[in-house]
Amino acid sequence: MSIINAPRGTRDILPGESWKWSYIIRTASEAMNDFGFSEIHLPIFEHTELFSRGVGETTDIVEKEMYTFNDQGGRSITLRPEATAGVMRAAIENNLCVQGASAKLWNWGPMFRHERPQKGRYRQFYQIDAECLGIPNAAADVEVIALSIEIFRRLGLKNLEVVINSVGCEKCRPIYREKLLKYFEAHKNNLCETCLNRLERNPLRILDCKKEACGLIAEGAPDIYDSLCDECREHFAEVRAGLERLGFAYKLNKRLVRGLDYYTKTAYEILSGDLGAQNAVAGGGRYDNLSSAIGGGKIPGVGFACGLDRIMLVMEEQGCSFGKAPEVLVYSVTLDDSSRPAVQILTHELRKNNIAAACDTSGRSFKAQMKSASACKFACIIGPDELAGNSASIKNLQDGSQVLVALKDIPDYIKNLSRICHA
Ligand code: HAM
C-alpha cells in the first residue's frame, strides 16, 4: 500500500523544531502579559458567515482561499483563515465590551488558507494574534504597533521595516474608491486579469498588485491622503506622532491596503528582508466597523497578527538564539539486569525532586545506555557492587569524574552539583 503524506501546504513540526516554537510562543506570551493582554482560546472552525461578512466578500481569502464545508447538520463551516473575526465574535457573544469596556486579548494557533504554497506560505500556518477592543483612540494603535515591535525585539529579529498607511473610513473611503475607479478605468487595457476583476469589486486592492505593469499604473493613482476626512487625517497624524515619540522608525506606504476588508484608518505591516516574496512577518491595523458587520454594536478595534512560521524562518536565517534546548539532566544506567528495578526507582525519586531524569526501558546493553546518557550532564550507574551498598556511581559526563553516593542522598547531591554547574 502507498504511504499517506501530509496534505500539500501543511507540515509536521518535529522535535528538533518544536522546542524553538515553544520559545517563540513563550517570549510572545511574556510580552503580551507585560502589555496587559490576556490569553484567550477560540474555536478553530466558525460559521462561514463570520468570515464572509467580517473579512469581506470581495477579498481573496473569502473568494477563493477558505476551507469551507457543510457539517453533518448541513451548516456551512469554515476553518478559520485568521483570528480577528473570531476574537470580535467572542467579545460580542461574551459581553466583553459592554458599556464602553475595553478588552485586550491575545491568542495563537493554526489558521487555514488555500493559497499556493511557497517559502513562508503554507495552507496551515500559525499566527500569534493580539487585539485591543473598545478603544477608538490613536494611542491604542500605537500601543499595538509597539507590542508587535517589542515581541520581535525580544526575539532578536533584525533588519525589520515597519510600514504604515491610513485606508480611511466609511465616510471618506467611498470618495477615494470613486477616484480610483475612474483612474484605473482609464488604464484598464494594461491591468492584469486579476486587477480587471478587482476593478468594480474592490479597486483599492489594485494598489498592492505585485505585477510590474499594474504596479507602474498604481504609482500614478490618486493619493489616499488627499481623500482622507478630517477625523482620519487627525487619527493618522496622532499615530505617527505616537510612534515618533517612542522612537520607532517607520515608512509610509500609501499603497498598503492589506488583504482584509475590515480595516479602517490605520493599516500596517512589519517586513523582513530575509524572507523573499512572502516578506511580512506581521500585519494589522484598525477595524472599527468589524463589530457591526458581524451583528455586534459599535466596538472599535485594533490589532495585529504575526506569522509564527515566518518568524521561525527569519530567526534561523539570522542565527537568533532560541534559549536553551530542553535536556534530561541525569540518565541512570544499569550494569546488569539485576539492577534494573533499582535504576527505575532512582529515576522516579529524582523526578519527584523535580530533576529531569530518564533511564532505559527497552533492556539495552550498558554501552547503548551510556550512549543515551552522553546527551545528559550526569550518569548514575548501578551494578551489583553499587546495589549491594545501596548506592550509585555518579559520573560527571563533562569532566569524566566519578563518585559513589548513597541512593537516598542522590537527589540532593545532583541538585547541589547542578547549582554549582549553573553558577
Ligand atoms: P494577515 O496579513 O493576513 O493579517 O496575516 C498576518 C500574518 O500572518 C502575515 O503577516 C504573515 O506573517 C502570516 N501569514 C499569513 N498568511 C500566511 C500563510 N499562508 N503562511 C504563513 N504565514 C502566513 C491577518 O490575518 C489579520 N487578522 C491581522 C490582524 C489582527 N489585523 C488586525 N488584527
Coordinates of C-alpha atoms and ligand atoms in Angstrom, one line a residue:
M1 CA 0.0 0.0 0.0
S2 CA 1.3 3.5 -0.8
I3 CA 2.2 5.7 2.2
I4 CA 0.0 8.7 3.1
N5 CA 1.7 12.0 3.2
A6 CA 0.6 15.3 4.9
P7 CA -1.6 17.4 2.6
R8 CA 0.2 19.9 0.4
G9 CA 0.9 23.2 2.2
T10 CA 1.0 21.5 5.6
R11 CA 3.9 20.2 7.5
D12 CA 4.9 18.4 10.7
I13 CA 6.7 20.4 13.4
L14 CA 9.1 17.8 14.6
P15 CA 11.0 17.6 18.0
G16 CA 14.1 19.4 16.6
E17 CA 12.0 22.4 15.8
S18 CA 9.1 22.3 18.2
W19 CA 11.1 23.5 21.2
K20 CA 12.1 26.5 19.2
W21 CA 8.4 27.2 18.5
S22 CA 7.7 26.9 22.2
Y23 CA 10.4 29.5 22.8
I24 CA 8.8 31.9 20.4
I25 CA 5.4 31.5 21.9
R26 CA 6.7 31.8 25.4
T27 CA 8.6 35.0 24.5
A28 CA 5.5 36.5 22.8
S29 CA 3.3 35.4 25.7
E30 CA 5.6 37.2 28.2
A31 CA 5.4 40.4 26.1
M32 CA 1.6 40.1 25.8
N33 CA 1.4 39.8 29.6
D34 CA 3.7 42.7 30.1
F35 CA 1.5 44.9 27.9
G36 CA -1.7 43.8 29.8
F37 CA -3.1 41.4 27.1
S38 CA -4.9 38.3 28.4
E39 CA -4.8 35.0 26.6
I40 CA -8.0 33.5 25.1
H41 CA -8.7 30.3 23.2
L42 CA -11.1 30.2 20.4
P43 CA -12.7 27.6 18.1
I44 CA -10.6 26.6 15.0
F45 CA -13.8 26.5 13.0
E46 CA -16.6 29.0 12.8
H47 CA -19.8 29.7 10.9
T48 CA -18.7 30.6 7.3
E49 CA -20.8 33.8 7.6
L50 CA -18.5 35.2 10.2
F51 CA -15.7 35.4 7.6
S52 CA -17.8 36.3 4.6
R53 CA -19.3 39.3 6.5
G54 CA -16.3 40.0 8.7
V55 CA -13.3 39.6 6.4
G56 CA -15.3 40.7 3.3
E57 CA -16.9 39.0 0.3
T58 CA -14.5 40.6 -2.2
T59 CA -11.3 39.5 -0.5
D60 CA -9.1 36.8 -1.9
I61 CA -9.4 35.0 1.4
V62 CA -13.2 34.7 1.2
E63 CA -13.4 34.4 -2.6
K64 CA -11.0 31.6 -3.1
E65 CA -8.9 30.6 -0.1
M66 CA -11.2 29.3 2.6
Y67 CA -11.6 25.7 3.7
T68 CA -15.4 25.6 3.8
F69 CA -17.6 22.5 4.2
N70 CA -21.1 21.5 5.3
D71 CA -21.1 19.7 8.6
Q72 CA -23.3 16.7 9.4
G73 CA -26.1 19.1 10.4
G74 CA -25.9 20.9 7.0
R75 CA -24.4 24.1 8.4
S76 CA -21.7 25.8 6.4
I77 CA -18.5 25.8 8.5
T78 CA -15.1 27.3 7.7
L79 CA -11.7 26.5 9.2
R80 CA -10.6 30.0 10.4
P81 CA -8.4 31.8 7.9
E82 CA -7.5 34.4 10.5
A83 CA -8.2 35.2 14.1
T84 CA -9.6 38.7 14.3
A85 CA -13.2 38.0 13.3
G86 CA -13.3 35.1 15.8
V87 CA -12.0 37.3 18.6
M88 CA -14.6 40.0 17.9
R89 CA -17.3 37.4 17.7
A90 CA -16.2 36.0 21.1
A91 CA -16.1 39.5 22.6
I92 CA -19.7 40.3 21.4
E93 CA -21.0 36.9 22.4
N94 CA -19.4 37.0 25.9
N95 CA -20.2 40.7 26.5
L96 CA -16.6 41.6 27.0
C97 CA -17.0 45.2 25.7
V98 CA -20.4 46.3 27.1
Q99 CA -20.9 49.9 28.3
G100 CA -17.7 51.1 26.9
A101 CA -15.5 48.5 28.5
S102 CA -12.3 47.6 26.7
A103 CA -10.6 44.2 26.3
K104 CA -7.0 43.4 25.4
L105 CA -6.8 39.8 24.1
W106 CA -4.2 37.6 22.5
N107 CA -4.2 34.1 21.2
W108 CA -2.1 31.8 19.0
G109 CA -2.9 28.8 16.9
P110 CA -3.3 27.4 13.4
M111 CA -5.0 29.3 10.6
F112 CA -6.0 27.8 7.2
R113 CA -5.9 29.4 3.7
H114 CA -5.9 27.5 0.4
E115 CA -3.0 29.5 -1.1
R116 CA -0.3 28.4 -3.5
P117 CA 2.4 27.1 -1.1
Q118 CA 5.9 28.6 -1.3
K119 CA 8.6 29.7 1.1
G120 CA 6.9 31.2 4.1
R121 CA 3.4 30.5 2.8
Y122 CA 1.5 27.4 3.9
R123 CA -2.1 26.2 3.9
Q124 CA -2.0 25.5 7.6
F125 CA 0.1 28.2 9.2
Y126 CA 0.3 29.6 12.7
Q127 CA -0.3 33.1 14.0
I128 CA 0.3 34.9 17.2
D129 CA -2.5 37.4 17.4
A130 CA -3.3 40.4 19.6
E131 CA -6.5 42.5 19.6
C132 CA -7.3 45.6 21.5
L133 CA -11.1 46.1 21.6
G134 CA -13.2 49.1 22.7
I135 CA -10.8 51.9 22.3
P136 CA -11.1 54.3 19.3
N137 CA -8.1 56.4 20.2
A138 CA -4.9 56.5 18.2
A139 CA -3.0 55.7 21.4
A140 CA -4.3 52.2 21.1
D141 CA -2.9 51.8 17.6
V142 CA 0.5 53.0 18.8
E143 CA 0.3 50.5 21.8
V144 CA -0.5 47.6 19.4
I145 CA 2.3 48.5 17.0
A146 CA 4.7 48.9 19.9
L147 CA 3.7 45.5 21.2
S148 CA 4.4 43.8 17.8
I149 CA 7.8 45.6 17.6
E150 CA 8.6 44.6 21.2
I151 CA 7.9 40.9 20.5
F152 CA 10.4 41.0 17.6
R153 CA 12.9 42.9 19.7
R154 CA 12.8 40.2 22.5
L155 CA 13.2 37.5 19.9
G156 CA 16.2 39.3 18.5
L157 CA 15.0 39.8 14.9
K158 CA 17.0 42.3 12.9
N159 CA 16.5 44.3 9.7
L160 CA 12.8 44.8 10.1
E161 CA 10.8 47.6 8.5
V162 CA 7.6 49.0 9.8
V163 CA 5.3 50.2 7.0
I164 CA 2.1 52.1 7.8
N165 CA -0.8 53.7 6.0
S166 CA -4.3 55.0 6.5
V167 CA -7.0 53.4 4.5
G168 CA -9.7 55.9 5.6
C169 CA -13.2 55.1 6.9
E170 CA -16.7 54.6 5.8
K171 CA -17.1 58.3 5.2
C172 CA -14.0 59.1 3.1
R173 CA -13.2 55.7 1.5
P174 CA -16.2 55.7 -0.9
I175 CA -15.0 59.0 -2.3
Y176 CA -11.4 57.7 -2.7
R177 CA -12.9 54.5 -4.2
E178 CA -14.7 56.5 -6.9
K179 CA -11.5 58.5 -7.7
L180 CA -9.6 55.2 -8.0
L181 CA -12.2 53.6 -10.2
K182 CA -12.1 56.5 -12.6
Y183 CA -8.3 56.4 -12.7
F184 CA -8.0 52.6 -13.2
E185 CA -10.9 52.6 -15.8
A186 CA -8.7 54.8 -17.9
H187 CA -5.8 52.3 -17.7
K188 CA -7.8 49.1 -17.8
N189 CA -6.2 47.9 -21.0
N190 CA -2.9 47.4 -19.2
L191 CA -4.2 45.9 -16.0
C192 CA -3.7 42.1 -15.3
E193 CA -6.7 39.9 -15.3
T194 CA -7.0 39.7 -11.5
C195 CA -7.0 43.5 -11.3
L196 CA -9.6 43.8 -14.0
N197 CA -11.8 41.6 -11.8
R198 CA -11.0 43.8 -8.8
L199 CA -11.9 47.0 -10.7
E200 CA -15.6 47.0 -9.9
R201 CA -15.5 44.9 -6.8
N202 CA -12.5 46.3 -4.8
P203 CA -10.4 48.8 -6.7
L204 CA -8.2 49.5 -3.6
R205 CA -6.7 46.1 -3.9
I206 CA -5.3 47.0 -7.3
L207 CA -2.9 49.4 -5.4
D208 CA -0.9 46.5 -4.0
C209 CA -0.9 44.2 -7.0
K210 CA 2.6 42.7 -7.3
K211 CA 2.6 42.6 -11.1
E212 CA 5.0 45.1 -12.6
A213 CA 2.6 46.6 -15.2
C214 CA -0.1 47.1 -12.5
G215 CA 2.5 48.5 -10.1
L216 CA 3.5 51.1 -12.6
I217 CA -0.1 52.2 -13.2
A218 CA -0.7 52.2 -9.4
E219 CA 2.2 54.6 -8.9
G220 CA 0.3 57.3 -10.7
A221 CA -3.0 56.6 -8.9
P222 CA -4.7 59.3 -6.8
D223 CA -3.2 59.7 -3.4
I224 CA -5.3 58.4 -0.5
Y225 CA -4.1 61.2 1.8
D226 CA -5.8 63.7 -0.4
S227 CA -9.1 62.0 0.2
L228 CA -9.0 61.3 4.0
C229 CA -11.6 63.0 6.1
D230 CA -10.5 65.3 8.9
E231 CA -11.1 62.6 11.5
C232 CA -9.0 60.0 9.7
R233 CA -6.3 62.6 8.9
E234 CA -6.1 63.6 12.5
H235 CA -6.0 60.0 13.7
F236 CA -3.2 59.1 11.3
A237 CA -1.2 62.2 12.4
E238 CA -1.6 61.1 16.1
V239 CA -0.5 57.5 15.3
R240 CA 2.6 58.8 13.5
A241 CA 3.4 61.3 16.3
G242 CA 3.0 58.5 18.9
L243 CA 5.4 56.2 17.0
E244 CA 7.9 59.0 16.7
R245 CA 7.6 59.8 20.4
L246 CA 8.6 56.3 21.2
G247 CA 11.5 56.4 18.7
F248 CA 10.1 53.9 16.3
A249 CA 11.3 54.2 12.7
Y250 CA 8.6 53.6 10.1
K251 CA 7.9 54.1 6.4
L252 CA 4.8 55.4 4.8
N253 CA 3.3 53.4 2.0
K254 CA 0.2 54.9 0.6
R255 CA -0.4 51.7 -1.4
L256 CA -0.5 49.4 1.6
V257 CA -4.2 48.3 1.6
R258 CA -3.9 44.8 3.1
G259 CA -6.0 41.8 2.0
L260 CA -8.8 42.1 4.5
D261 CA -11.8 44.4 4.1
Y262 CA -12.4 45.3 7.7
Y263 CA -9.6 47.8 8.0
T264 CA -10.4 51.4 8.8
K265 CA -7.8 54.2 9.3
T266 CA -4.5 52.5 10.3
A267 CA -3.1 49.6 8.4
Y268 CA 0.5 48.4 8.9
E269 CA 2.9 45.6 8.2
I270 CA 6.3 44.6 9.5
L271 CA 8.6 43.4 6.7
S272 CA 11.7 41.3 6.8
G273 CA 14.4 41.5 4.1
D274 CA 15.3 37.8 4.8
L275 CA 12.1 36.2 3.6
G276 CA 11.8 36.5 -0.2
A277 CA 8.4 37.3 -1.8
Q278 CA 6.4 36.5 1.4
N279 CA 8.2 39.1 3.4
A280 CA 5.5 40.2 6.0
V281 CA 6.3 38.8 9.5
A282 CA 3.3 40.7 10.9
G283 CA 0.3 42.7 9.7
G284 CA -2.5 44.5 11.4
G285 CA -4.5 47.7 11.8
R286 CA -7.7 49.2 13.0
Y287 CA -11.1 47.8 12.3
D288 CA -13.8 50.0 13.7
N289 CA -16.7 48.5 11.7
L290 CA -16.0 44.8 12.0
S291 CA -18.2 44.5 15.1
S292 CA -21.3 46.0 13.3
A293 CA -20.5 43.9 10.2
I294 CA -21.0 40.7 12.2
G295 CA -24.0 41.9 14.1
G296 CA -22.5 43.5 17.2
G297 CA -22.8 47.0 18.5
K298 CA -20.2 49.6 17.9
I299 CA -16.9 48.2 19.2
P300 CA -13.8 49.7 17.7
G301 CA -10.7 47.5 17.5
V302 CA -7.1 47.5 16.5
G303 CA -4.7 44.6 16.4
F304 CA -2.1 42.5 14.6
A305 CA -1.1 39.0 13.9
C306 CA 2.4 37.7 13.3
G307 CA 3.3 34.6 11.4
L308 CA 5.0 32.0 13.6
D309 CA 6.3 30.1 10.6
R310 CA 7.9 33.2 9.1
I311 CA 9.3 34.3 12.4
M312 CA 10.9 30.9 12.7
L313 CA 12.4 31.2 9.1
V314 CA 13.9 34.6 9.9
M315 CA 15.3 33.6 13.2
E316 CA 17.0 30.6 11.7
E317 CA 18.3 32.7 8.8
Q318 CA 19.7 35.4 11.2
G319 CA 21.1 32.9 13.7
C320 CA 18.9 34.2 16.5
S321 CA 19.0 32.4 19.9
F322 CA 16.1 30.1 20.9
G323 CA 17.3 29.9 24.5
K324 CA 18.3 26.5 25.9
A325 CA 17.1 23.3 24.3
P326 CA 15.3 21.1 26.9
E327 CA 17.6 18.5 28.3
V328 CA 17.5 15.5 30.6
L329 CA 20.0 16.2 33.4
V330 CA 20.5 12.6 34.7
Y331 CA 20.5 9.3 32.9
S332 CA 20.5 6.3 35.1
V333 CA 22.3 3.2 33.8
T334 CA 22.3 -0.4 34.7
L335 CA 25.4 -2.6 34.5
D336 CA 23.3 -5.8 34.5
D337 CA 19.7 -6.9 34.6
S338 CA 19.6 -7.3 38.4
S339 CA 19.9 -3.6 39.0
R340 CA 17.2 -2.5 36.5
P341 CA 14.5 -2.2 39.3
A342 CA 16.9 0.0 41.4
V343 CA 17.5 2.2 38.4
Q344 CA 13.8 2.6 37.8
I345 CA 13.2 3.6 41.5
L346 CA 16.2 6.0 41.4
T347 CA 14.8 7.7 38.3
H348 CA 11.4 8.0 40.0
E349 CA 12.9 9.6 43.1
L350 CA 14.9 12.1 41.0
R351 CA 11.7 13.1 39.2
K352 CA 9.9 13.6 42.5
N353 CA 12.6 16.1 43.3
N354 CA 11.9 17.9 40.0
I355 CA 15.1 16.7 38.5
A356 CA 14.9 15.9 34.7
A357 CA 15.8 12.2 34.7
A358 CA 15.5 9.3 32.3
C359 CA 16.5 5.6 32.1
D360 CA 16.4 2.8 29.6
T361 CA 13.1 1.0 29.2
S362 CA 14.0 -1.4 26.4
G363 CA 16.6 -3.7 28.0
R364 CA 19.5 -2.3 26.1
S365 CA 23.2 -3.0 26.8
F366 CA 25.4 -0.9 29.1
K367 CA 27.2 0.5 26.1
A368 CA 23.9 1.5 24.4
Q369 CA 22.6 3.1 27.7
M370 CA 25.9 5.1 28.1
K371 CA 25.4 6.4 24.5
S372 CA 22.0 7.8 25.5
A373 CA 23.5 9.2 28.7
S374 CA 26.1 11.1 26.7
A375 CA 23.4 13.7 25.9
C376 CA 23.0 14.4 29.7
K377 CA 25.1 16.0 32.3
F378 CA 25.3 13.1 34.7
A379 CA 25.0 9.3 34.5
C380 CA 24.0 7.3 37.7
I381 CA 25.5 3.8 37.2
I382 CA 24.2 0.9 39.3
G383 CA 25.8 -2.5 39.1
P384 CA 26.0 -5.5 41.5
D385 CA 28.5 -3.7 43.8
E386 CA 26.6 -0.4 44.0
L387 CA 23.4 -2.4 44.6
A388 CA 25.0 -4.3 47.5
G389 CA 26.0 -0.9 49.1
N390 CA 22.6 0.9 48.3
S391 CA 24.5 3.4 46.3
A392 CA 25.2 4.5 42.7
S393 CA 28.3 5.8 40.9
I394 CA 27.7 9.3 39.7
K395 CA 29.7 10.1 36.6
N396 CA 30.0 13.7 35.6
L397 CA 29.9 13.4 31.8
Q398 CA 31.6 16.7 31.2
D399 CA 34.8 16.1 33.1
G400 CA 34.6 12.3 33.5
S401 CA 35.0 12.3 37.3
Q402 CA 33.1 9.7 39.2
V403 CA 32.0 9.4 42.9
L404 CA 30.0 6.8 44.9
V405 CA 26.9 8.3 46.6
A406 CA 24.2 6.6 48.8
L407 CA 21.0 6.2 46.8
K408 CA 19.0 8.3 49.4
D409 CA 21.4 11.2 49.0
I410 CA 21.5 11.3 45.2
P411 CA 18.7 13.9 44.6
D412 CA 20.3 16.4 46.9
Y413 CA 23.8 15.6 45.6
I414 CA 22.6 16.2 42.0
K415 CA 20.8 19.4 43.0
N416 CA 24.0 20.8 44.6
L417 CA 26.1 19.8 41.6
S418 CA 23.8 21.3 39.0
R419 CA 23.6 24.5 41.1
I420 CA 27.4 24.7 41.1
C421 CA 27.5 24.0 37.3
H422 CA 25.0 26.8 36.7
A423 CA 26.8 29.3 39.0
Ligands
HAM1 P1 -2.6 38.8 7.5 O1 -1.7 39.9 7.0 O2 -3.5 38.1 6.6 O3 -3.5 39.5 8.7 O4 -1.7 37.8 8.3 C1 -0.8 38.2 9.4 C2 0.5 37.4 9.2 O5 0.2 36.0 9.2 C3 1.2 37.7 8.0 O6 2.0 38.9 8.1 C4 2.1 36.5 7.9 O7 3.3 36.7 8.7 C5 1.2 35.4 8.4 N1 0.6 34.7 7.3 C6 -0.5 35.0 6.6 N2 -0.8 34.1 5.7 C7 0.2 33.1 5.8 C8 0.5 31.9 5.1 N3 -0.3 31.4 4.1 N4 1.5 31.1 5.5 C9 2.3 31.6 6.5 N5 2.1 32.7 7.2 C10 1.1 33.5 6.8 C11 -4.4 38.9 9.4 O8 -4.6 37.7 9.4 C12 -5.2 39.8 10.3 N6 -6.1 39.0 11.1 C13 -4.2 40.5 11.3 C14 -4.9 41.5 12.2 C15 -5.1 41.2 13.5 N7 -5.4 42.6 11.9 C16 -6.0 43.2 13.0 N8 -5.8 42.3 14.0

